[in-house]
Short mmCIF file of C-alpha atoms and ligand atoms in Angstrom, two decimals:
data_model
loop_
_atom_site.label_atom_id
_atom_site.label_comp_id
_atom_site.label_asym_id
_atom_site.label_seq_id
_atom_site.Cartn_x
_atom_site.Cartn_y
_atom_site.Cartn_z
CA UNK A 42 36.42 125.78 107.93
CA UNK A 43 36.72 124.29 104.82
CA UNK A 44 33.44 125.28 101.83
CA UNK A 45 33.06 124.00 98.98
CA UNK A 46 31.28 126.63 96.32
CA UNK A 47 29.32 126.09 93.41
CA UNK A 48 28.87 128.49 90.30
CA UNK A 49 25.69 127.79 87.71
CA UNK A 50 24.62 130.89 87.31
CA UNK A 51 25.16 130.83 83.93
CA UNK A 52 27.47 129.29 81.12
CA UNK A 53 30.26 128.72 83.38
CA UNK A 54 30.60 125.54 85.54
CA UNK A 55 32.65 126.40 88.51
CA UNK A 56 34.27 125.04 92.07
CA UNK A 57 36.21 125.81 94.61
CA UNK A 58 37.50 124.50 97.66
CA UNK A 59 38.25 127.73 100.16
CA UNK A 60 39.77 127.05 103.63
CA UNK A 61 38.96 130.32 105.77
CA UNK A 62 42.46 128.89 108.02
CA UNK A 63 44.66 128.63 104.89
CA UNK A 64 43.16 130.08 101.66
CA UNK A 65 41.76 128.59 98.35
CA UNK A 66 42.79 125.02 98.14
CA UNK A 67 41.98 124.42 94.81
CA UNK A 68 39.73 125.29 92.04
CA UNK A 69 37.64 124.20 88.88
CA UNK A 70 36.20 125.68 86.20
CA UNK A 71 34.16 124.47 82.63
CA UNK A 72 33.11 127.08 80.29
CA UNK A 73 30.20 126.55 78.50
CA UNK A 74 31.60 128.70 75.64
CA UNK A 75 31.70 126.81 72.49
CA UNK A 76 28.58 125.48 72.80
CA UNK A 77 27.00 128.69 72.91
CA UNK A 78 29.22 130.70 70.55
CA UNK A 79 26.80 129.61 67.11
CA UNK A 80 23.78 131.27 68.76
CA UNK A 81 25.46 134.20 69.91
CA UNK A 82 24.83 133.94 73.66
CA UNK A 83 23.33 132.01 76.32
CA UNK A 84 20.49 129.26 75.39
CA UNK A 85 18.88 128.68 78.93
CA UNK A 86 17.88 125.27 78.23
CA UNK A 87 21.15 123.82 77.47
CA UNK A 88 23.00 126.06 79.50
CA UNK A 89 21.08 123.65 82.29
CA UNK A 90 21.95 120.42 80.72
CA UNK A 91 25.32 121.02 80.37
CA UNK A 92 25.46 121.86 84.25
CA UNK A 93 23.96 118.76 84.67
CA UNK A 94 26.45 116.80 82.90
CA UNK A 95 29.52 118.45 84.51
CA UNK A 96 28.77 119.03 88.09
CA UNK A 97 29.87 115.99 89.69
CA UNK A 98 32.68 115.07 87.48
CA UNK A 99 34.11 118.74 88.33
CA UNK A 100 33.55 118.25 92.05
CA UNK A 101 35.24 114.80 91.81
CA UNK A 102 38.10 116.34 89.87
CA UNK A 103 37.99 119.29 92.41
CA UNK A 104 38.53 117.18 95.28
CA UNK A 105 40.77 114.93 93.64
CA UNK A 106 43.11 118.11 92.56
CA UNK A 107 42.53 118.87 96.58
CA UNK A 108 43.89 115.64 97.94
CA UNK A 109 40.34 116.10 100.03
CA UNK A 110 37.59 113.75 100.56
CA UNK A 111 33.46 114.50 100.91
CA UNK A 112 33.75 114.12 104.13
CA UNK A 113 36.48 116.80 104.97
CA UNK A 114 34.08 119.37 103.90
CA UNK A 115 32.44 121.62 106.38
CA UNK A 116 29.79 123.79 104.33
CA UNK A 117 28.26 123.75 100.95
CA UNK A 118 27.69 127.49 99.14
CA UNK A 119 26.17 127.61 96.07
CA UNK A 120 25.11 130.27 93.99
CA UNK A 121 20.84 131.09 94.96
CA UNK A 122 20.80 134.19 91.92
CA UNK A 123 20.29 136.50 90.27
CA UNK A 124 21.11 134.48 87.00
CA UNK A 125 18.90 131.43 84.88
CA UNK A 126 16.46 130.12 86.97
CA UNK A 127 17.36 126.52 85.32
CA UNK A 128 20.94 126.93 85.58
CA UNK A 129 20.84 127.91 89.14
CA UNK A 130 18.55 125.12 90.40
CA UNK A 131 21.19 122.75 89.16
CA UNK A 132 23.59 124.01 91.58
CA UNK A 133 21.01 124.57 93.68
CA UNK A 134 20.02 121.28 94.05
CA UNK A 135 23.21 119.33 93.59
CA UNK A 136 24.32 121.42 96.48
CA UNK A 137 21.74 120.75 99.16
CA UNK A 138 21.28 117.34 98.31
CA UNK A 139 25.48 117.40 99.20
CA UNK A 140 24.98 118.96 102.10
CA UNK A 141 21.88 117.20 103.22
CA UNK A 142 23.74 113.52 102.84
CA UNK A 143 26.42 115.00 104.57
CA UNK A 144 24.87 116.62 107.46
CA UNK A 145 26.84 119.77 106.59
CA UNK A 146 25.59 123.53 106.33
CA UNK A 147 24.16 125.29 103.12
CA UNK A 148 24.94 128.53 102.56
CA UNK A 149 22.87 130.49 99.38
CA UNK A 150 25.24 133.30 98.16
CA UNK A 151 24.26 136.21 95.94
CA UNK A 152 26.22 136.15 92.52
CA UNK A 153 26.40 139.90 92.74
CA UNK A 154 27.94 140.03 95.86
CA UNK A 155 30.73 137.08 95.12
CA UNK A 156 31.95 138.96 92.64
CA UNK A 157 32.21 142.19 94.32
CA UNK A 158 33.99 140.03 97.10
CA UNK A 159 36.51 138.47 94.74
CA UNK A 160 39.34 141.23 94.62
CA UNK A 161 39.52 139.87 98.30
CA UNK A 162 40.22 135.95 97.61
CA UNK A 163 43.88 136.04 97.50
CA UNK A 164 45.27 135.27 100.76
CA UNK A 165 47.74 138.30 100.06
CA UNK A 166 45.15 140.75 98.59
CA UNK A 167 45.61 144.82 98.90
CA UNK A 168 42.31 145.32 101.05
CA UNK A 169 40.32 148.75 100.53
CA UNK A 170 38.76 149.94 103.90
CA UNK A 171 35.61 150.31 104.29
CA UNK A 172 33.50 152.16 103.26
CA UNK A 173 34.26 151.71 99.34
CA UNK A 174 32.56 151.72 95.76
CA UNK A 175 32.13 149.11 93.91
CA UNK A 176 31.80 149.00 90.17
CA UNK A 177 29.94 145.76 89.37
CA UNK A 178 30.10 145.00 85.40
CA UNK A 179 29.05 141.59 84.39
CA UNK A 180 26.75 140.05 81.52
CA UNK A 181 23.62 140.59 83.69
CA UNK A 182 24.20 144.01 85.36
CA UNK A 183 26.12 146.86 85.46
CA UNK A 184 26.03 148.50 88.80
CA UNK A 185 27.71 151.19 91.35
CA UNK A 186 27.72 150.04 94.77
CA UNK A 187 28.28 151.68 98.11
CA UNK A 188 29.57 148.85 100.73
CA UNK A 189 29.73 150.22 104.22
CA UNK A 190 30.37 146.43 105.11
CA UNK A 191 29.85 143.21 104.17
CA UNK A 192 26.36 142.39 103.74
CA UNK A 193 25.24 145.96 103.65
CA UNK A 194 25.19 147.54 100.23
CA UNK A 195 23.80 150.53 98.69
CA UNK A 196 23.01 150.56 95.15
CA UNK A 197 23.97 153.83 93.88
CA UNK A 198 22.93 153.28 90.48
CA UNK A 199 22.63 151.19 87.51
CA UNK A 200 21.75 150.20 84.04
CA UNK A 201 18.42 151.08 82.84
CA UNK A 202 18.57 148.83 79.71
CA UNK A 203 21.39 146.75 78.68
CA UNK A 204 24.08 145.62 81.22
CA UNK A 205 27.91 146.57 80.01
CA UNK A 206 28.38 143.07 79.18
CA UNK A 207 25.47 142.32 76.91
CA UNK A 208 26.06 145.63 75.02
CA UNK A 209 29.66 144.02 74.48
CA UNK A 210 28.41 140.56 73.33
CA UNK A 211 25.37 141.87 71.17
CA UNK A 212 27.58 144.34 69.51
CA UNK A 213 30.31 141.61 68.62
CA UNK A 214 27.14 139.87 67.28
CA UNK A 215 26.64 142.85 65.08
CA UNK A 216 30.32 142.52 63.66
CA UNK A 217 30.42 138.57 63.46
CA UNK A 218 32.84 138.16 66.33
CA UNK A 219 33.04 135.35 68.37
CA UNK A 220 30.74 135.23 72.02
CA UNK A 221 31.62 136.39 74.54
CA UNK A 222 32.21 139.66 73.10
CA UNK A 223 33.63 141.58 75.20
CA UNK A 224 37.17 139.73 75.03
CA UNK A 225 36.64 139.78 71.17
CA UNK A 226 35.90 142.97 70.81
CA UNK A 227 38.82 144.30 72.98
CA UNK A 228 41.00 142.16 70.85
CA UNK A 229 39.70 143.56 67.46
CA UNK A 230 40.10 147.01 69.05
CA UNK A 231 43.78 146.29 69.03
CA UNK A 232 43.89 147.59 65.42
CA UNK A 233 41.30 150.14 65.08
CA UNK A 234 41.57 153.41 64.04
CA UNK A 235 40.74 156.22 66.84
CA UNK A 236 39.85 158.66 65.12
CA UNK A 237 37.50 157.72 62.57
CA UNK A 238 34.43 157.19 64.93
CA UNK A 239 33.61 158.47 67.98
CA UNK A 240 30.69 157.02 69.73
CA UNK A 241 27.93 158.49 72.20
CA UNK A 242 28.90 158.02 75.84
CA UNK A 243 24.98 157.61 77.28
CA UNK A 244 23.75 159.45 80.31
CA UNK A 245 27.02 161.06 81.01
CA UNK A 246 25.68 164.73 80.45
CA UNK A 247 22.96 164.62 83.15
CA UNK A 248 22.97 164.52 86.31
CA UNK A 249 22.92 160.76 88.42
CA UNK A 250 25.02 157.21 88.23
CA UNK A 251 22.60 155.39 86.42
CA UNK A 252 23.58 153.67 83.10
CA UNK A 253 21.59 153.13 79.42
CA UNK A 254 23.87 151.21 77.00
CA UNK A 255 20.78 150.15 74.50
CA UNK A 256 21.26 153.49 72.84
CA UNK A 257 24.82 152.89 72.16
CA UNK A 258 24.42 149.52 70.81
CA UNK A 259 21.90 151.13 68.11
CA UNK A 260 24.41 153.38 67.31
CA UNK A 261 26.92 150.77 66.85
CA UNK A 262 23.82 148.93 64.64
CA UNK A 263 23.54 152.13 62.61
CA UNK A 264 26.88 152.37 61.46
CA UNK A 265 27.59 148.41 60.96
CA UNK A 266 24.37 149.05 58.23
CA UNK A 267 26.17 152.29 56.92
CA UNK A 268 29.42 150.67 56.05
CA UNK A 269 28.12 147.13 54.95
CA UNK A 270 30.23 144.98 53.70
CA UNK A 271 32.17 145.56 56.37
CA UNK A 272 35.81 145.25 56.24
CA UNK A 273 38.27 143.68 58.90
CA UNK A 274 39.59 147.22 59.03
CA UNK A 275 36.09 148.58 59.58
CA UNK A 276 35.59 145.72 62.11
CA UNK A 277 38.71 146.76 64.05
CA UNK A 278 37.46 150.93 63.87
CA UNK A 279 33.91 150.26 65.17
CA UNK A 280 35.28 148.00 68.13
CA UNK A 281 37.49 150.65 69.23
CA UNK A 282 35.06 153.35 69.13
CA UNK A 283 32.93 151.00 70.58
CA UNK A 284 34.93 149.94 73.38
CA UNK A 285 36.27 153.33 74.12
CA UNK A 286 32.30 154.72 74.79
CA UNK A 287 31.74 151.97 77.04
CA UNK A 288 35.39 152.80 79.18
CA UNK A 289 34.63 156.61 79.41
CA UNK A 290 31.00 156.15 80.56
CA UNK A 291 31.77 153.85 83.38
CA UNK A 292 34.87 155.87 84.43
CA UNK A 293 32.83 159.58 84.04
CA UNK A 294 30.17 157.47 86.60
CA UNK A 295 32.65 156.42 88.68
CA UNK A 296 34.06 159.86 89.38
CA UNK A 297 31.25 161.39 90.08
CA UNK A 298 30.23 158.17 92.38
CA UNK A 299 33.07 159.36 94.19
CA UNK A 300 32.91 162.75 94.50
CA UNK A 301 29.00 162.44 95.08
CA UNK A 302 29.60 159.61 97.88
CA UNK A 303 33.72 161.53 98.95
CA UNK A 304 34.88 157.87 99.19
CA UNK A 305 37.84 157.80 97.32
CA UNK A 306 38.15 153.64 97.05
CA UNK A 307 36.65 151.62 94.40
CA UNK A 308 36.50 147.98 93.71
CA UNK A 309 35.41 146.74 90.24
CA UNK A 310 34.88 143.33 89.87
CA UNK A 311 32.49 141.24 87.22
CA UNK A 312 33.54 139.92 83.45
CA UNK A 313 33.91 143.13 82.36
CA UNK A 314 36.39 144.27 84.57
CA UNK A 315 38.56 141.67 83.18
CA UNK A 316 39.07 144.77 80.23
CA UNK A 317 42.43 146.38 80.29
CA UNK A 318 41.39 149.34 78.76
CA UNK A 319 38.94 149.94 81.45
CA UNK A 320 41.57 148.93 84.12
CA UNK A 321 44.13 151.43 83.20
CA UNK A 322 41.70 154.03 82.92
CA UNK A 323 40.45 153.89 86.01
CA UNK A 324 43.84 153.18 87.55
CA UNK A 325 45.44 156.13 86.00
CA UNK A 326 42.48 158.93 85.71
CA UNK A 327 40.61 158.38 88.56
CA UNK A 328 41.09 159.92 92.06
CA UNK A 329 41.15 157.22 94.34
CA UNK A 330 42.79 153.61 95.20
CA UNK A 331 41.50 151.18 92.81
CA UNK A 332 41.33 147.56 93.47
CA UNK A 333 40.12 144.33 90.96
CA UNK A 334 40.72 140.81 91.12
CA UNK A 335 42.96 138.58 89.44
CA UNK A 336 41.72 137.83 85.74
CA UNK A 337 40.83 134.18 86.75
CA UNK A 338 38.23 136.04 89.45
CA UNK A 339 36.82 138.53 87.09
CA UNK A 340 34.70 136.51 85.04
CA UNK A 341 32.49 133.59 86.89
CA UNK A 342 34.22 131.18 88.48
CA UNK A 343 33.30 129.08 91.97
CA UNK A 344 36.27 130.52 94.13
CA UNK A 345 34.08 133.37 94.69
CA UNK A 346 31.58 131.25 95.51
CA UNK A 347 33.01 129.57 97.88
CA UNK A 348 35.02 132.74 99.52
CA UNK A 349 31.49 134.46 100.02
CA UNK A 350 29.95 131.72 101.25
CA UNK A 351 32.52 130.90 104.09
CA UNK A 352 32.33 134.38 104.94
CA UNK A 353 28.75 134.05 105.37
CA UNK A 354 28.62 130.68 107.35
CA UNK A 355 31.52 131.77 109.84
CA UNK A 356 29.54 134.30 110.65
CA UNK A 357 26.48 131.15 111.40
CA UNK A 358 24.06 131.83 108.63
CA UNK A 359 22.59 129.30 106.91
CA UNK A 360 20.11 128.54 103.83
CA UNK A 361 16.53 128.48 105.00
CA UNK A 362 15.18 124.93 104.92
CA UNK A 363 13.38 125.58 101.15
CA UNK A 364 15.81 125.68 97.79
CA UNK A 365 14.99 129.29 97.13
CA UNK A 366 16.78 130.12 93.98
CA UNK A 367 15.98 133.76 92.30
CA UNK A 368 16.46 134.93 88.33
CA UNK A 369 16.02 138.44 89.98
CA UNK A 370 17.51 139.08 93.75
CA UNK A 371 18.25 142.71 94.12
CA UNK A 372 21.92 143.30 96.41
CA UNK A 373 20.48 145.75 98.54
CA UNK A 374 17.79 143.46 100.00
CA UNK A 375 20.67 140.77 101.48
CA UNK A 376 20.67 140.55 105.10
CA UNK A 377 24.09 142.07 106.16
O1 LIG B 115 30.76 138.07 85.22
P1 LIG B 115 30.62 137.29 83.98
O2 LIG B 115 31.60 136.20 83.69
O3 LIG B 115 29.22 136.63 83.89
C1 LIG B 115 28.06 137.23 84.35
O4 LIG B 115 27.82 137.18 85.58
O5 LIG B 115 27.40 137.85 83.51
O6 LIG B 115 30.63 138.37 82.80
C2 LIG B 115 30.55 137.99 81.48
C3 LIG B 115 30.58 139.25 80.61
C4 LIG B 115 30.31 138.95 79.14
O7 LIG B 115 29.30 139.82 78.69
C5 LIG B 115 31.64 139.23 78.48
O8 LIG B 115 31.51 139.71 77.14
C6 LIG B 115 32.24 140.27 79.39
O9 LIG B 115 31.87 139.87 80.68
N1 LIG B 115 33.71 140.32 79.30
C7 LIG B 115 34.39 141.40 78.87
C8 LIG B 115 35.76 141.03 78.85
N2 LIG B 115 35.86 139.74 79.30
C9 LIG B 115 34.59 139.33 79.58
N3 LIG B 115 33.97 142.61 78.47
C10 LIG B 115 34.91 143.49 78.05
N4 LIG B 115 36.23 143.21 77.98
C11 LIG B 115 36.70 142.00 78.38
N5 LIG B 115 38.01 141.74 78.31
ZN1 LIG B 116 29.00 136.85 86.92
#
C-alpha cells in the first residue's frame, strides 16, 4: 500500500511517499525558516499562506522524484493536530480534497504520535519491544510516554509551562541567535565556558516526571540583563549552561521514568532530540537501550506522516467523513 503523508503542522512543509511492501519511496520537505527567523518564531498567519503556496508544487515534485503518478496512490494521511489550527487545515484540506477526487482513503494522524513512530521508518531500524518510553521533545510539547502498543499510550508526564523546544528558541531570542534556537544555541554552546554558570535544573528535586522550563528561561533572562552588553564569549557561556540544564533535566526524568515504570527502553523522538548533547547523554548514562531517529526524522518532516498513517489504514481506519483538525489533541485519547 502505497500513502502519501502530509506535514502542516507548523513551519515545515513536508511529504512523503511510504510503501508499507518496500519502504519510503521518496520524500519532500520546505522549511518555512527564513521567513520566520526576523520575528523570532512562528507567525500563524503566514505560516498558513506559505503552506498554501507550496503544497502542490511539493507533491508534484514528490511524485515526480517518485517516478509515481496520482493515481498509484492508495491512501492520503495528513497531519489532523495538535499544531496551528490554520496551518493544519491547509493540509487538511488539500488532503481530503486528494483523496476525495481520487476515491482513495484519508487517514488523520496525530503529530505527536508520528514522531514518536519515526525511529521506526527505516526499513532497517533497531526496533525496541514493547512496552517502551518515549521521550517526546518538540516545539509544542515535551512529554514522557508509556507505549504498551501502537495506538495505546500513557502519558507519564509533561511540561507544565514551556515545552523544551520553545524554552530553546525563546532563550536564543534572549541572546540574538538565529530561530530555531535550539540548533543555534547548541552551536554557540560549542565554545562556552562550563564552569562559569550553572543553571537550575526545574522540578528535578521532587518527586514526579512532569516538566516546568518557564523558570529556567527567566533565569537565563536574569543573567542576559546582568551581563548586558553581552559578549560573543558571554553568548557562548550562557548557551552552554543553558543547554546543559535542559540535557540533565530530561535525562534525571527519564531515569526515574524508568525505574518508576522498570522498562528499561526508551525512544526519543521530536526536534529536540535532534541535540547531540542530549543523545549522548542518554546513550551513555542511562540504564536502558535507547533508540532515536535519523536527524532528517527528528524535526518535522512528512515521512512520518506518511509511515503513521499507513500503519493506521492497514490496519482499516479511516478519517471520519468531517475535516476534524485540532490545535489541542491530547495522545492518550487516540483510539489504539
Ligand atoms: O519537532 P519539531 O521540528 O517541531 C514541532 O513539532 O515543534 O521541533 C522543533 C523544535 C524547535 O523548538 C527547535 O529549536 C528544536 O526543536 N530543535 C532543537 C535542535 N534542533 C531543533 N533543540 C535543541 N537542539 C537541537 N539540535
Ligand atoms: Zn513536530
Amino acid at each position: 500500500m502505497r500513502v502519501l503523508g502530509i506535514e502542516t503542522s507548523c513551519d515545515e512543509t513536508g511529504l512523503a511517499i511510504f510503501d508499507t511492501e518496500s519502504g519510503l519511496l521518496g520524500q519532500v520537505l520546505y522549511s518555512q525558516i527564513d521567513l520566520h527567523a526576523d520575528y523570532g518564531g512562528v507567525v500563524p498567519e503566514l505560516a498558513s499562506r506559505d503552506h498554501i503556496r507550496k503544497i502542490k508544487p511539493l507533491t508534484d515534485e514528490l511524485l515526480r522524484q517518485c517516478a509515481l503518478k496520482l493515481t498509484d496512490l492508495d491512501g492520503i494521511a495528513y497531519t489532523a493536530g495538535p499544531g496551528l489550527m490554520g496551518a493544519l487545515l491547509v493540509g487538511a484540506t488539500f488532503a481530503r480534497s486528494l483523496a476525495w477526487s481520487l476515491t482513495l482513503p484519508a487517514i488523520e494522524v496525530h503529530h505527536m504520535e508520528a514522531h514518536l513512530l519515526a525511529p521506526l521508518i527505516a526499513a532497517d531500524a533497531d526496533l525496541p519491544e514493547l512496552p517502551f518510553i518515549a521521550l517526546l521533545v518538540s516545539g509544542g510539547h515535551t512529554q514522557l510516554v508509556q507505549v504498551d502498543t501502537v495506538g495505546d499510550y500513557t502519558i507519564l508526564g509533561e511540561s507544565v509551562d514551556d515545552a523544551a523546544g520553545e524554552a530553546f528558541d525563546k532563550v536564543a531570542k534572549m541572546l540574538g541567535l538565529n530561530y530555531p534556537g535550539g540548533p543555534a544555541i547548541a552551536k554557540a554552546a560549542l565554545a562556552g565556558d562550563a564552569t562559569r554558570f550553572t543553571f537550575p535544573r526545574p522540578m528535578t528535586d521532587r518527586p514526579g516526571l512532569d516538566f516546568s522550563f518557564s523558570g529556567l528561561k527567566t533565569h537565563s533572562l536574569n543573567t542576559v540583563k546582568a551581563n548586558q552588553p553581552l559578549s560573543s564569549q558571554d553568548i557562548a557561556d550562557i548557551s552552554l549552561a543553558f543547554e546543559h540544564a535542559v540535557v540533565e533535566t530530561l535525562f534525571i526524568k527519564c531515569r526515574r521514568a524508568i525505574e518508576q515504570t522498570a522498562i528499561p527502553r526508551i525512544i526519543m523522538a521530536g526536534g529536540v532530540s535532534a541535540n547531540t548533547k542530549l543523545r549522548a547523554k542518554l546513550a551513555s548514562d542511562l540504564n536502558a537501550a535507547v533508540f532515536y531517529p535519523p536527524p532528517e526524522f527528528c524535526t518535522d518532516n512528512g515521512a512520518m506522516i506518511a509511515y503513521a498513517g499507513a500503519l493506521r489504514l492497514a490496519r482499516g481506519e479511516r478519517a471520519p467523513l468531517e475535516i476534524n483538525t485540532r490545535a489541542r489533541w491530547p495522545m492518550d485519547e487516540l483510539a489504539n
